[in-house]
Each structure stands twice: as C-alpha cells, then as structure tokens.
Coordinates of C-alpha atoms in Angstrom, one line a residue:
I18 CA -24.8 -3.2 12.4
G19 CA -25.7 -0.9 9.6
A20 CA -23.9 0.1 6.4
E21 CA -22.1 3.0 8.1
R22 CA -20.4 0.6 10.5
F23 CA -19.6 -2.2 8.0
F24 CA -16.6 -2.3 5.7
E25 CA -14.9 -5.1 3.9
I26 CA -11.1 -5.7 4.2
F27 CA -9.7 -8.2 1.7
V28 CA -6.6 -9.9 3.0
D29 CA -5.0 -10.5 -0.4
T30 CA -2.5 -13.2 0.3
P31 CA -1.3 -15.6 -2.5
V32 CA -3.0 -19.0 -2.4
N33 CA 0.4 -20.8 -2.1
V34 CA 1.1 -18.8 1.1
C35 CA -2.4 -19.7 2.4
R36 CA -1.7 -23.4 1.7
E37 CA 1.6 -23.2 3.5
R38 CA -0.1 -21.7 6.6
R39 CA -3.2 -23.9 6.4
P40 CA -2.3 -27.1 4.6
D41 CA -5.6 -28.7 5.8
A42 CA -7.9 -26.0 4.5
S43 CA -9.6 -26.0 1.1
F44 CA -9.3 -22.9 -1.0
D45 CA -11.2 -24.2 -4.0
G46 CA -13.8 -21.9 -5.3
F47 CA -12.6 -18.8 -3.5
E48 CA -13.3 -15.6 -5.3
P49 CA -11.9 -12.3 -4.0
P50 CA -14.4 -9.5 -3.3
T51 CA -15.2 -7.3 -6.2
A52 CA -15.0 -3.9 -4.4
P53 CA -13.5 -4.2 -0.9
D54 CA -13.1 -1.0 1.1
L55 CA -9.4 -1.9 1.7
S56 CA -7.0 -4.6 0.5
V57 CA -4.0 -5.6 2.5
S58 CA -1.4 -8.3 2.0
L59 CA -0.1 -10.4 4.8
D60 CA 2.7 -11.9 2.8
D61 CA 4.5 -8.6 3.1
P62 CA 7.2 -8.9 5.8
R63 CA 6.2 -5.3 6.9
M64 CA 2.8 -6.3 8.3
H65 CA 2.6 -3.1 10.3
H66 CA 1.8 -1.3 7.1
S67 CA -1.3 -3.4 6.7
I68 CA -2.2 -2.8 10.4
E69 CA -1.8 0.9 10.0
A70 CA -4.0 1.0 6.9
I71 CA -6.7 -0.9 8.7
I72 CA -6.5 1.5 11.7
E73 CA -6.6 4.5 9.4
V74 CA -9.8 3.2 7.7
L75 CA -11.4 2.6 11.2
A76 CA -10.4 6.1 12.3
K77 CA -11.8 7.7 9.2
R78 CA -15.1 6.0 9.8
G79 CA -15.2 7.3 13.4
Q80 CA -14.8 3.9 15.1
F81 CA -12.6 5.3 17.7
D82 CA -14.7 8.3 18.6
Q83 CA -15.9 8.5 22.2
R84 CA -19.6 8.1 22.4

C-alpha cells in the first residue's frame, strides 16, 4: 500500500481492561509499538475523542480526498 498510505495506531488500553473484554485471549509477550503515528485509549469513556483523533490523522494524510 506504500509508506504514504500506512500509519500505525496504537490502541493503548490497560491489559486488565483487555482481559476483562477478552478473557479467552492471551496477552503474554505483547510489546507496544515504539513509534506509532497515533496512540488512543479505549478505556476512556469519551471514545469519540479517540475517533476524532483517528479521523484527523486520516484527513491530514489525504485519505478523504476525492480521486
């Protein structure tokens, strides 16, 4: 897809919240990315802030431009 169309979003959610939501999943060995383009947290009750941040990054990178 090319570097100009790739960006990394780290969904920074505490492991205990992840385990509550997915008790059957293994989170052993998980390492957060070292330099994500954006970090958002889904344990914040105002999830719309994270959504707005993601949309803003997409817009800045021209993902909504008409081609």
